[in-house]
Amino acid sequence: MLQWWDRCTVLPCSMTQQEQDEFGESLEGALSWMQSVQERLRANDNTQGPRAALEVRLRETEKIHESEEEGRLKVDRVLVAAEVLLQNGDDETKCHTHAKLKDLKALWEETSTYIIHCHSRIEWVWLHWSEYLKAREEFELWLVKMRRALEPELELQLGPQEKLWQLDHHRVLLSDAHGQALLLERLLDEAATLHNRTQDPSVDVEAQEGLQEAYNHIRDKAEERVLLLQKIAEEHQLYQSCVQKFHGWLFSKTEELNHCNEMEDTTENRFKALQDVWESTSAEEKTLRYIEGLAEAVKTNTSPGGTEQIAQEVEQLRGAWEKLWQGLRLAQERHQTALQSQNEYSARTEQLRADIAPLRMLIQRMNRELETKGGEKTEEQLVALWRKYMNIRNTLAAEESHIEQLKAQLKELFRFSQDAKPLSDDVLAIVKEYQSAKGRAFKLSTEIETGLRQVLQDPLRGFNQWSQLVSQILEASTEVSEFSHIAVLVQNIEKLLKHSLQLQERLSLLQVKRDLLGNVFGQEKAEVLRTELSSAMRNRELLHSQLLQKKNRLQGLISRTKDFGDAYESILKKLSLINEANYCCRCTAA
């Protein structure tokens, strides 16, 4: 530059001194100014370092840029001075002036461009740094705002809706954090660019990583919050869904229980349906315990008011389930009791029918045995019938306790809820059949016993009649004197003696029948009869002996009156026929 300057200051000698001085002074001033500006620009042409130093250089380049007009005026003054020389000077002067102007313009162009480029470069870095700082400040304000939103502990919410609102709010925060990723990327790019130009530590790699870490912390915190709140909300929604489903299940099972209690079906079917409800209800207790455990987990992330509400809901669920369980237990016990009662009723019914059947067969058999043919019967036949009827009576009497047992069994059936009328009719029918057979057996046995008593007492009655006749004959024979009377008395005595022998046989046979007498008349009366029988047998012997004596005496009288023998025989025959007829009539009447 000094060489160029020295070269530009040499002028031809032919120029006037004043014109040369003006041109030289103006040219020197312009060159000096440009030299100064370039030195200043070179001193400030640097973007590295802190922002404060860059700001100082920017202010200096601004001043240089602002002083460009001053340099332009200096160049214009040179051009004006050169115009005079170009007009008045010789060719050499003009040639030298043109050369000087050319060099001056080149230097001016160089200086002007340098001013613009240097200032623009520093200004560009300054402006980018300013924009970066502004954007970073906004980003840091956003970080502060997000820290304030995310760092405090989560506020516990009342219910699932409030938790969903809280989740939506944090999803907005997370979305905002994701949206800031692009701004952070631009900030990091700007920081890298600035660091390349300035090498300032505030925008170096460490600063960039710190910004990235701060962002990552906020983003991760927002994601953690969203995941946590999503888990909390889903947990509460799951709890609420389980509670609603369990309420629905409780309602359906209560309806099933009511249906089981009201259904018109057999006890077995009702009990089976109730057993199905019982088993499903018992299996669902683990669901209730799961809900209770889920409620405890939900309460840890719920506000006190919500916690109290959850506790009440769980308590109500437990109470409703226990009420259903109690109802099922009572219904099951009731149906089980009814089933046991029905089974017991069925067993008692079968037992009663089983007890009735052989008794009916026995009664039918007794009725068939009670059927007899009419007509006269001998003593042996009467005894056989009497024994037969008495056996029937005893057999039926032995079944009296069985009849009472059947009545008691029927009475026991009345306490059951089932209709016992068919069995009642059967029992009443068998009781009527029994009473009828018993009455018939009593009647027939009584009739046969009456006839048998008459037959058994007939020898004693015959003896009484015979003894009366004997007494009459003995009394009549005391003072008899007529032959005809004597003959008749002898005839009657012989007949009485003959009858006495018959009585002896009959009384002896009766004496052998001691057991039969006891069975027919009873022990007390039989003993009286046996006493009468013994007395009758003794009296018969005595009377028989008296008759024999009386007969012998009367026959002696007859032998003494032998003359009347023929007449006696004739009369005797006639009297014999008459007396025999009278005696037979008296015996028949007796």
Coordinates of C-alpha atoms in Angstrom, one line a residue:
M1 CA 0.0 0.0 0.0
L2 CA 2.8 2.4 0.8
Q3 CA 4.4 1.6 -2.5
W4 CA 1.2 2.2 -4.2
W5 CA 0.8 5.4 -2.2
D6 CA 4.3 6.6 -3.1
R7 CA 3.6 5.8 -6.7
C8 CA 0.4 7.8 -6.8
T9 CA 2.0 10.9 -5.2
V10 CA 4.5 11.5 -8.2
L11 CA 3.1 14.2 -10.6
P12 CA 4.5 15.8 -13.7
C13 CA 6.4 19.1 -13.1
S14 CA 4.4 20.9 -15.7
M15 CA 1.2 20.8 -13.4
T16 CA 0.6 23.9 -11.5
Q17 CA 1.6 23.6 -7.9
Q18 CA -1.9 24.4 -6.5
E19 CA -3.7 21.8 -8.6
Q20 CA -1.2 19.2 -7.8
D21 CA -1.4 19.9 -4.1
E22 CA -5.1 19.6 -4.1
F23 CA -5.1 16.4 -5.9
G24 CA -2.3 15.0 -3.8
E25 CA -3.9 16.0 -0.5
S26 CA -7.2 14.6 -1.4
L27 CA -5.6 11.4 -2.7
E28 CA -3.5 11.1 0.4
G29 CA -6.5 11.6 2.6
A30 CA -8.6 9.0 0.8
L31 CA -5.8 6.5 0.8
S32 CA -5.0 7.2 4.5
W33 CA -8.7 6.7 5.4
M34 CA -8.9 3.4 3.5
Q35 CA -5.7 2.2 5.1
S36 CA -7.0 3.0 8.5
V37 CA -10.3 1.3 7.8
Q38 CA -8.7 -1.8 6.5
E39 CA -6.5 -2.0 9.6
R40 CA -9.5 -1.6 11.8
L41 CA -11.4 -4.2 9.9
R42 CA -8.5 -6.6 10.1
A43 CA -8.4 -6.0 13.8
N44 CA -12.1 -6.8 14.2
D45 CA -12.5 -9.4 11.4
N46 CA -13.0 -12.4 13.9
T47 CA -16.1 -14.2 15.1
Q48 CA -14.5 -16.4 17.7
G49 CA -14.6 -15.7 21.4
P50 CA -17.4 -14.8 23.9
R51 CA -20.5 -12.9 22.9
A52 CA -19.4 -9.8 24.6
A53 CA -16.2 -9.5 22.5
L54 CA -18.3 -10.2 19.4
E55 CA -20.6 -7.4 20.4
V56 CA -17.6 -5.0 20.7
R57 CA -16.4 -6.0 17.3
L58 CA -19.9 -5.7 15.9
R59 CA -20.1 -2.2 17.3
E60 CA -16.8 -1.4 15.7
T61 CA -17.8 -2.8 12.3
E62 CA -21.0 -0.9 12.6
K63 CA -19.0 2.3 13.1
I64 CA -16.8 1.5 10.1
H65 CA -19.8 0.7 8.1
E66 CA -21.4 3.9 9.1
S67 CA -18.2 5.8 8.2
E68 CA -18.2 4.4 4.6
E69 CA -19.9 7.5 3.4
E70 CA -17.1 9.5 4.7
G71 CA -14.7 7.4 2.7
R72 CA -16.9 7.8 -0.4
L73 CA -16.7 11.6 0.0
K74 CA -13.0 11.4 0.2
V75 CA -12.9 9.4 -3.0
D76 CA -15.2 11.8 -4.7
R77 CA -13.0 14.7 -3.7
V78 CA -10.1 12.9 -5.3
L79 CA -12.1 12.3 -8.4
V80 CA -13.0 16.0 -8.6
A81 CA -9.4 17.0 -8.2
A82 CA -8.4 14.5 -10.8
E83 CA -10.9 15.9 -13.2
V84 CA -9.1 19.2 -13.2
L85 CA -5.8 17.6 -13.9
L86 CA -7.3 15.5 -16.6
Q87 CA -8.7 18.6 -18.2
N88 CA -5.7 20.9 -17.9
G89 CA -2.8 18.4 -17.7
D90 CA -0.6 17.1 -20.5
D91 CA -0.8 13.6 -21.7
E92 CA 1.7 12.3 -19.1
T93 CA -0.2 13.9 -16.3
K94 CA -3.4 12.5 -17.6
C95 CA -1.8 9.1 -17.9
H96 CA -0.5 9.2 -14.4
T97 CA -3.8 10.6 -13.1
H98 CA -5.8 7.8 -14.8
A99 CA -3.4 5.2 -13.3
K100 CA -3.8 6.8 -9.8
L101 CA -7.6 6.8 -10.2
K102 CA -7.7 3.3 -11.3
D103 CA -5.7 2.1 -8.3
L104 CA -7.8 4.3 -6.1
K105 CA -11.1 2.8 -7.3
A106 CA -9.7 -0.7 -7.0
L107 CA -8.7 0.0 -3.4
W108 CA -12.0 1.6 -2.7
E109 CA -13.9 -1.3 -4.1
E110 CA -11.8 -3.6 -2.0
T111 CA -12.3 -1.5 1.1
S112 CA -16.0 -1.1 0.6
T113 CA -16.5 -4.9 0.0
Y114 CA -14.3 -5.6 3.0
I115 CA -16.4 -3.3 5.2
I116 CA -19.6 -5.0 4.1
H117 CA -18.4 -8.5 4.3
C118 CA -16.7 -8.1 7.7
H119 CA -19.7 -6.3 9.2
S120 CA -22.2 -8.8 7.7
R121 CA -20.2 -11.8 8.9
I122 CA -20.0 -10.5 12.4
E123 CA -23.6 -9.2 12.3
W124 CA -24.8 -12.6 11.0
V125 CA -23.1 -14.4 13.8
W126 CA -24.4 -11.8 16.3
L127 CA -28.0 -12.1 15.0
H128 CA -27.9 -15.9 14.9
W129 CA -26.5 -15.9 18.4
S130 CA -29.2 -13.6 19.5
E131 CA -31.9 -15.7 17.9
Y132 CA -30.3 -18.8 19.4
L133 CA -30.3 -17.2 22.9
K134 CA -33.9 -16.1 22.5
A135 CA -34.9 -19.5 21.4
R136 CA -32.9 -21.1 24.1
E137 CA -34.4 -18.8 26.7
E138 CA -37.9 -19.8 25.5
F139 CA -36.8 -23.4 25.6
E140 CA -35.4 -23.0 29.1
L141 CA -38.6 -21.2 30.2
W142 CA -40.5 -24.2 28.8
L143 CA -38.2 -26.5 30.8
V144 CA -38.9 -24.5 33.9
K145 CA -42.6 -24.7 33.2
M146 CA -42.5 -28.4 32.6
R147 CA -40.4 -29.0 35.8
R148 CA -43.0 -27.1 37.8
A149 CA -45.7 -29.2 36.2
L150 CA -43.9 -32.6 36.6
E151 CA -41.7 -32.3 39.6
P152 CA -44.5 -32.0 42.3
E153 CA -46.0 -35.2 43.6
L154 CA -49.2 -36.3 41.7
E155 CA -52.4 -35.0 43.3
L156 CA -54.7 -37.9 44.2
Q157 CA -58.0 -37.9 42.4
L158 CA -61.5 -38.8 43.5
G159 CA -62.6 -41.2 40.8
P160 CA -61.8 -42.7 37.4
Q161 CA -63.2 -39.7 35.5
E162 CA -60.9 -37.3 37.4
K163 CA -58.0 -39.7 36.9
L164 CA -58.7 -39.7 33.2
W165 CA -58.8 -35.9 33.1
Q166 CA -55.5 -35.9 34.9
L167 CA -54.1 -38.4 32.4
D168 CA -55.3 -36.3 29.5
H169 CA -53.6 -33.3 31.0
H170 CA -50.3 -35.1 31.3
R171 CA -50.7 -36.6 27.8
V172 CA -50.9 -32.9 26.6
L173 CA -47.7 -32.2 28.5
L174 CA -46.1 -35.3 26.9
S175 CA -47.3 -34.2 23.5
D176 CA -45.8 -30.8 24.2
A177 CA -42.5 -32.4 25.2
H178 CA -42.5 -34.4 21.9
G179 CA -43.3 -31.2 20.0
Q180 CA -40.3 -29.5 21.6
A181 CA -38.0 -32.1 20.1
L182 CA -37.9 -30.3 16.8
L183 CA -37.1 -27.0 18.4
L184 CA -34.4 -28.7 20.5
E185 CA -32.9 -30.1 17.3
R186 CA -32.8 -26.7 15.7
L187 CA -31.3 -25.2 18.9
L188 CA -28.6 -27.9 18.9
D189 CA -27.9 -27.3 15.2
E190 CA -27.6 -23.5 15.9
A191 CA -25.4 -24.2 18.9
A192 CA -23.1 -26.4 16.8
T193 CA -22.9 -23.8 14.1
L194 CA -22.2 -21.0 16.5
H195 CA -19.6 -23.1 18.2
N196 CA -17.9 -23.7 14.9
R197 CA -17.8 -20.0 14.3
T198 CA -17.2 -18.7 17.8
Q199 CA -15.7 -21.6 19.8
D200 CA -17.5 -20.2 22.7
P201 CA -17.9 -22.6 25.7
S202 CA -21.6 -21.6 26.1
V203 CA -22.4 -23.3 22.9
D204 CA -19.9 -26.1 23.0
V205 CA -20.7 -29.9 22.9
E206 CA -21.0 -30.0 26.7
A207 CA -23.5 -27.2 26.7
Q208 CA -25.4 -29.0 23.9
E209 CA -25.4 -32.3 25.8
G210 CA -26.6 -30.4 29.0
L211 CA -29.6 -29.0 27.0
Q212 CA -30.3 -32.5 25.5
E213 CA -30.1 -34.1 29.0
A214 CA -32.5 -31.5 30.5
Y215 CA -34.9 -32.1 27.7
N216 CA -34.6 -35.9 28.0
H217 CA -35.2 -35.6 31.7
I218 CA -38.4 -33.7 31.2
R219 CA -39.5 -35.9 28.4
D220 CA -38.8 -39.1 30.4
K221 CA -40.6 -37.6 33.4
A222 CA -43.6 -36.8 31.3
E223 CA -43.6 -40.3 29.8
E224 CA -43.3 -41.9 33.3
R225 CA -46.1 -39.7 34.5
V226 CA -48.3 -40.7 31.6
L227 CA -47.5 -44.4 32.0
L228 CA -48.1 -44.1 35.8
L229 CA -51.4 -42.2 35.4
Q230 CA -52.5 -44.6 32.6
K231 CA -51.8 -47.5 35.0
I232 CA -53.7 -45.7 37.8
A233 CA -56.7 -44.9 35.6
E234 CA -56.8 -48.3 34.0
E235 CA -56.5 -49.9 37.4
H236 CA -59.5 -47.8 38.7
Q237 CA -61.4 -48.5 35.5
L238 CA -60.7 -52.2 35.9
Y239 CA -61.9 -52.0 39.6
Q240 CA -65.0 -50.1 38.5
S241 CA -65.7 -52.6 35.7
C242 CA -65.3 -55.5 38.1
V243 CA -67.6 -53.9 40.6
Q244 CA -70.3 -53.3 38.0
K245 CA -69.9 -56.9 36.7
F246 CA -70.1 -58.2 40.2
H247 CA -73.2 -56.2 40.9
G248 CA -74.8 -57.6 37.7
W249 CA -73.7 -61.1 38.8
L250 CA -75.2 -60.6 42.3
F251 CA -78.5 -59.4 40.7
S252 CA -78.7 -62.4 38.4
K253 CA -77.9 -64.9 41.2
T254 CA -80.5 -63.2 43.4
E255 CA -83.0 -63.7 40.6
E256 CA -82.0 -67.3 40.3
L257 CA -82.4 -67.8 44.0
N258 CA -85.8 -66.3 43.9
H259 CA -86.7 -68.5 40.9
C260 CA -85.5 -71.6 42.8
N261 CA -87.6 -70.6 45.8
E262 CA -90.7 -69.9 43.7
M263 CA -90.4 -72.6 41.0
E264 CA -93.1 -75.2 40.9
D265 CA -91.2 -78.5 40.5
T266 CA -90.2 -81.5 42.4
T267 CA -88.1 -81.0 45.5
E268 CA -85.2 -82.9 43.9
N269 CA -85.2 -80.5 40.8
R270 CA -85.5 -77.4 43.0
F271 CA -82.7 -78.7 45.2
K272 CA -80.5 -79.4 42.2
A273 CA -81.1 -76.0 40.7
L274 CA -80.3 -74.4 44.1
Q275 CA -77.1 -76.5 44.3
D276 CA -76.0 -75.1 41.0
V277 CA -76.5 -71.6 42.3
W278 CA -74.7 -72.5 45.5
E279 CA -71.7 -73.8 43.6
S280 CA -71.4 -70.8 41.3
T281 CA -71.8 -68.4 44.2
S282 CA -69.2 -70.3 46.2
A283 CA -66.8 -70.1 43.3
E284 CA -67.3 -66.3 42.9
E285 CA -66.0 -65.6 46.4
K286 CA -62.5 -65.5 44.9
T287 CA -63.7 -62.8 42.5
L288 CA -64.9 -60.8 45.5
R289 CA -61.6 -61.3 47.2
Y290 CA -59.8 -60.2 44.0
I291 CA -62.0 -57.0 43.9
E292 CA -61.2 -56.3 47.5
G293 CA -57.5 -56.7 46.8
L294 CA -57.9 -54.5 43.7
A295 CA -59.7 -51.9 45.8
E296 CA -56.8 -51.8 48.3
A297 CA -54.4 -51.1 45.3
V298 CA -56.7 -48.4 43.9
K299 CA -57.1 -46.7 47.2
T300 CA -53.4 -46.0 47.4
N301 CA -53.7 -43.8 44.4
T302 CA -57.0 -42.2 45.3
S303 CA -58.0 -39.1 47.3
P304 CA -59.4 -39.6 50.8
G305 CA -63.0 -39.0 49.5
G306 CA -62.5 -41.6 46.8
T307 CA -60.9 -44.0 49.2
E308 CA -63.9 -43.7 51.5
Q309 CA -66.3 -44.2 48.6
I310 CA -64.3 -47.3 47.5
A311 CA -64.4 -48.7 51.0
Q312 CA -68.2 -48.2 51.1
E313 CA -68.6 -49.9 47.7
V314 CA -66.5 -52.9 48.7
E315 CA -68.3 -53.1 52.0
Q316 CA -71.6 -53.1 50.2
L317 CA -70.4 -55.8 47.8
R318 CA -69.3 -57.9 50.7
G319 CA -72.6 -57.4 52.5
A320 CA -74.6 -58.1 49.3
W321 CA -72.6 -61.3 48.7
E322 CA -73.0 -62.4 52.3
K323 CA -76.7 -61.7 52.1
L324 CA -76.9 -63.8 49.0
W325 CA -74.8 -66.5 50.6
Q326 CA -77.0 -66.5 53.7
G327 CA -80.1 -66.6 51.6
L328 CA -78.6 -69.6 49.7
R329 CA -77.6 -71.3 52.9
L330 CA -81.1 -70.9 54.4
A331 CA -82.8 -71.9 51.1
Q332 CA -80.5 -74.9 50.8
E333 CA -81.2 -75.9 54.4
R334 CA -84.9 -75.4 53.8
H335 CA -84.9 -77.5 50.6
Q336 CA -82.6 -80.1 52.1
T337 CA -85.0 -80.3 55.0
A338 CA -87.9 -80.6 52.5
L339 CA -86.0 -83.2 50.6
Q340 CA -85.2 -85.2 53.8
S341 CA -88.8 -84.8 54.8
Q342 CA -89.9 -86.0 51.4
N343 CA -87.5 -88.9 51.5
E344 CA -88.6 -89.7 55.1
Y345 CA -92.2 -89.4 53.9
S346 CA -91.5 -91.7 51.0
A347 CA -89.8 -94.2 53.3
R348 CA -92.6 -94.1 55.8
T349 CA -95.1 -94.4 53.0
E350 CA -93.4 -97.4 51.6
Q351 CA -93.0 -98.9 55.0
L352 CA -96.7 -98.3 55.8
R353 CA -97.7 -99.9 52.5
A354 CA -95.4 -102.8 53.2
D355 CA -97.0 -103.1 56.6
I356 CA -100.5 -103.0 55.2
A357 CA -100.0 -105.6 52.5
P358 CA -99.4 -108.7 54.8
L359 CA -102.1 -107.5 57.2
R360 CA -104.6 -107.3 54.3
M361 CA -103.5 -110.8 53.1
L362 CA -104.0 -112.1 56.7
I363 CA -107.4 -110.5 57.0
Q364 CA -108.5 -111.9 53.6
R365 CA -107.2 -115.4 54.7
M366 CA -109.1 -115.0 58.0
N367 CA -112.3 -114.0 56.2
R368 CA -112.0 -117.1 53.9
E369 CA -111.5 -119.3 57.0
L370 CA -114.6 -117.7 58.6
E371 CA -116.8 -118.9 55.8
T372 CA -118.6 -122.0 57.1
K373 CA -121.5 -124.2 56.0
G374 CA -124.7 -124.2 57.9
G375 CA -126.5 -127.3 59.3
E376 CA -126.5 -129.3 62.5
K377 CA -123.0 -130.0 63.9
T378 CA -121.7 -132.6 66.3
E379 CA -119.8 -131.8 69.4
E380 CA -116.5 -132.6 67.7
Q381 CA -117.4 -130.3 64.8
L382 CA -118.4 -127.6 67.3
V383 CA -115.2 -128.0 69.2
A384 CA -113.2 -127.9 65.9
L385 CA -115.0 -124.8 64.8
W386 CA -114.7 -123.2 68.2
R387 CA -111.0 -123.8 68.2
K388 CA -110.7 -122.5 64.7
Y389 CA -112.7 -119.4 65.4
M390 CA -110.8 -118.8 68.7
N391 CA -107.5 -119.1 66.8
I392 CA -108.8 -116.6 64.3
R393 CA -109.9 -114.3 67.1
N394 CA -106.5 -114.7 68.8
T395 CA -104.7 -114.1 65.5
L396 CA -106.8 -111.0 64.8
A397 CA -106.4 -109.8 68.4
A398 CA -102.6 -110.2 68.1
E399 CA -102.8 -107.8 65.2
E400 CA -104.5 -105.1 67.3
S401 CA -101.1 -103.6 68.1
H402 CA -100.3 -103.8 64.4
I403 CA -103.4 -101.8 63.6
E404 CA -102.5 -99.2 66.3
Q405 CA -99.1 -99.1 64.8
L406 CA -100.5 -98.4 61.4
K407 CA -102.7 -95.6 62.9
A408 CA -99.6 -94.1 64.6
Q409 CA -97.7 -94.3 61.3
L410 CA -100.5 -92.6 59.5
K411 CA -100.6 -89.9 62.2
E412 CA -96.9 -89.4 61.8
L413 CA -97.5 -88.9 58.1
F414 CA -99.9 -86.0 58.8
R415 CA -97.1 -83.8 60.0
F416 CA -95.5 -83.9 56.6
S417 CA -96.6 -81.4 54.0
Q418 CA -97.4 -84.1 51.4
D419 CA -101.0 -85.2 50.8
A420 CA -101.5 -88.3 52.9
K421 CA -105.1 -88.9 51.8
P422 CA -104.5 -92.0 49.6
L423 CA -102.6 -93.7 52.4
S424 CA -105.2 -92.5 54.9
D425 CA -107.9 -94.2 52.8
D426 CA -105.8 -97.4 52.6
V427 CA -105.3 -97.4 56.4
L428 CA -109.0 -96.7 57.1
A429 CA -109.9 -99.4 54.6
I430 CA -107.6 -102.0 56.3
V431 CA -108.9 -100.9 59.7
K432 CA -112.5 -101.4 58.6
E433 CA -111.6 -104.8 57.1
Y434 CA -109.9 -105.7 60.3
Q435 CA -112.7 -104.6 62.5
S436 CA -115.2 -106.4 60.2
A437 CA -113.2 -109.6 60.3
K438 CA -112.7 -109.2 64.1
G439 CA -116.4 -108.6 64.6
R440 CA -117.3 -111.5 62.4
A441 CA -114.9 -113.8 64.1
F442 CA -116.2 -112.7 67.5
K443 CA -119.8 -113.3 66.4
L444 CA -119.1 -116.7 64.9
S445 CA -117.0 -117.8 67.8
T446 CA -119.6 -116.5 70.3
E447 CA -122.3 -118.4 68.5
I448 CA -120.2 -121.6 68.3
E449 CA -119.2 -121.1 71.9
T450 CA -122.8 -120.7 73.0
G451 CA -123.7 -123.9 71.1
L452 CA -120.7 -125.6 72.5
R453 CA -121.5 -124.6 76.1
Q454 CA -125.0 -125.9 75.6
V455 CA -123.5 -129.2 74.4
L456 CA -121.0 -129.3 77.2
Q457 CA -123.6 -128.5 79.8
D458 CA -126.1 -130.8 78.4
P459 CA -124.9 -133.9 80.5
L460 CA -125.4 -131.8 83.7
R461 CA -128.8 -130.6 82.5
G462 CA -129.7 -134.1 81.6
F463 CA -128.5 -135.3 85.1
N464 CA -130.6 -132.6 86.8
Q465 CA -133.7 -133.7 84.9
W466 CA -132.8 -137.3 85.5
S467 CA -132.3 -136.7 89.2
Q468 CA -135.6 -134.9 89.4
L469 CA -137.4 -137.8 87.7
V470 CA -135.5 -140.2 90.0
S471 CA -136.7 -138.2 93.1
Q472 CA -140.3 -138.3 91.8
I473 CA -140.1 -142.0 91.1
L474 CA -138.6 -142.7 94.5
E475 CA -141.1 -140.6 96.2
A476 CA -144.0 -142.1 94.2
S477 CA -142.8 -145.6 95.0
T478 CA -142.8 -145.1 98.8
E479 CA -146.5 -146.0 99.4
V480 CA -147.5 -147.7 96.2
S481 CA -149.8 -150.7 96.7
E482 CA -151.5 -151.4 93.5
F483 CA -150.0 -153.9 91.2
S484 CA -150.5 -151.8 88.2
H485 CA -148.7 -148.9 89.8
I486 CA -145.9 -151.2 90.9
A487 CA -145.4 -152.5 87.4
V488 CA -145.3 -149.1 86.0
L489 CA -142.8 -147.9 88.6
V490 CA -140.5 -150.9 87.9
Q491 CA -140.7 -150.1 84.2
N492 CA -139.8 -146.5 84.8
I493 CA -137.0 -147.4 87.2
E494 CA -135.5 -149.7 84.6
K495 CA -135.5 -146.9 82.1
L496 CA -134.0 -144.5 84.6
L497 CA -131.3 -147.0 85.3
K498 CA -130.6 -147.4 81.6
H499 CA -130.5 -143.6 81.3
S500 CA -128.2 -143.5 84.4
L501 CA -125.7 -145.6 82.6
Q502 CA -125.8 -143.3 79.6
L503 CA -125.3 -140.3 82.0
Q504 CA -122.4 -142.0 83.6
E505 CA -120.7 -142.3 80.2
R506 CA -121.5 -138.7 79.2
L507 CA -120.4 -137.3 82.6
S508 CA -117.2 -139.3 82.5
L509 CA -116.4 -138.0 79.0
L510 CA -117.1 -134.5 80.2
Q511 CA -114.8 -135.0 83.2
V512 CA -112.0 -135.8 80.7
K513 CA -112.5 -132.5 78.9
R514 CA -111.0 -130.3 81.7
D515 CA -108.9 -128.2 79.4
L516 CA -111.7 -127.7 77.0
L517 CA -114.0 -126.6 79.8
G518 CA -111.3 -124.1 80.9
N519 CA -110.9 -122.7 77.5
V520 CA -114.7 -122.4 76.8
F521 CA -116.0 -121.3 80.2
G522 CA -112.9 -119.8 81.7
Q523 CA -111.0 -121.2 84.7
E524 CA -113.3 -119.9 87.4
K525 CA -116.6 -121.1 85.8
A526 CA -114.9 -124.3 84.6
E527 CA -113.9 -125.0 88.2
V528 CA -117.5 -124.6 89.2
L529 CA -118.6 -126.9 86.4
R530 CA -116.0 -129.4 87.4
T531 CA -117.3 -129.2 91.0
E532 CA -120.9 -129.7 89.8
L533 CA -119.7 -132.5 87.6
S534 CA -118.1 -134.3 90.5
S535 CA -121.2 -133.8 92.6
A536 CA -123.4 -135.0 89.8
M537 CA -121.3 -138.1 89.3
R538 CA -121.5 -138.9 93.0
N539 CA -125.2 -138.2 93.2
R540 CA -125.8 -140.3 90.1
E541 CA -124.1 -143.3 91.7
L542 CA -126.1 -142.7 94.8
L543 CA -129.4 -142.4 93.0
H544 CA -128.5 -145.3 90.7
S545 CA -128.0 -147.4 93.8
Q546 CA -131.3 -146.2 95.3
L547 CA -133.0 -147.0 92.0
L548 CA -131.6 -150.5 92.0
Q549 CA -132.7 -151.0 95.6
K550 CA -136.1 -149.6 94.8
K551 CA -136.4 -151.8 91.7
N552 CA -135.4 -155.0 93.7
R553 CA -138.0 -154.2 96.4
L554 CA -140.7 -153.5 93.8
Q555 CA -139.8 -156.7 91.9
G556 CA -140.1 -158.6 95.2
L557 CA -143.6 -157.3 95.6
I558 CA -144.4 -158.3 92.1
S559 CA -143.2 -161.9 92.7
R560 CA -145.5 -162.2 95.6
T561 CA -148.4 -161.3 93.5
K562 CA -147.7 -163.9 90.9
D563 CA -151.4 -164.7 90.3
F564 CA -151.6 -161.5 88.7
G565 CA -148.7 -162.2 86.3
D566 CA -150.6 -162.4 83.2
A567 CA -152.5 -159.3 83.9
Y568 CA -149.3 -157.7 84.9
E569 CA -147.6 -158.5 81.6
S570 CA -150.5 -157.1 79.6
I571 CA -150.7 -153.9 81.6
L572 CA -146.9 -153.7 81.7
K573 CA -146.8 -153.6 77.9
K574 CA -149.4 -150.9 77.7
L575 CA -147.8 -148.8 80.3
S576 CA -144.4 -149.3 78.8
L577 CA -145.6 -147.8 75.6
I578 CA -147.3 -144.8 77.3
N579 CA -144.4 -144.1 79.7
E580 CA -141.8 -144.4 77.0
A581 CA -143.7 -141.8 75.0
N582 CA -144.0 -139.4 78.0
Y583 CA -140.4 -139.8 78.9
C584 CA -139.2 -139.0 75.4
C585 CA -141.4 -135.9 75.4
R586 CA -139.9 -134.7 78.7
C587 CA -136.3 -135.4 77.6
T588 CA -136.9 -133.5 74.4
A589 CA -138.4 -130.6 76.3
A590 CA -135.4 -130.6 78.6

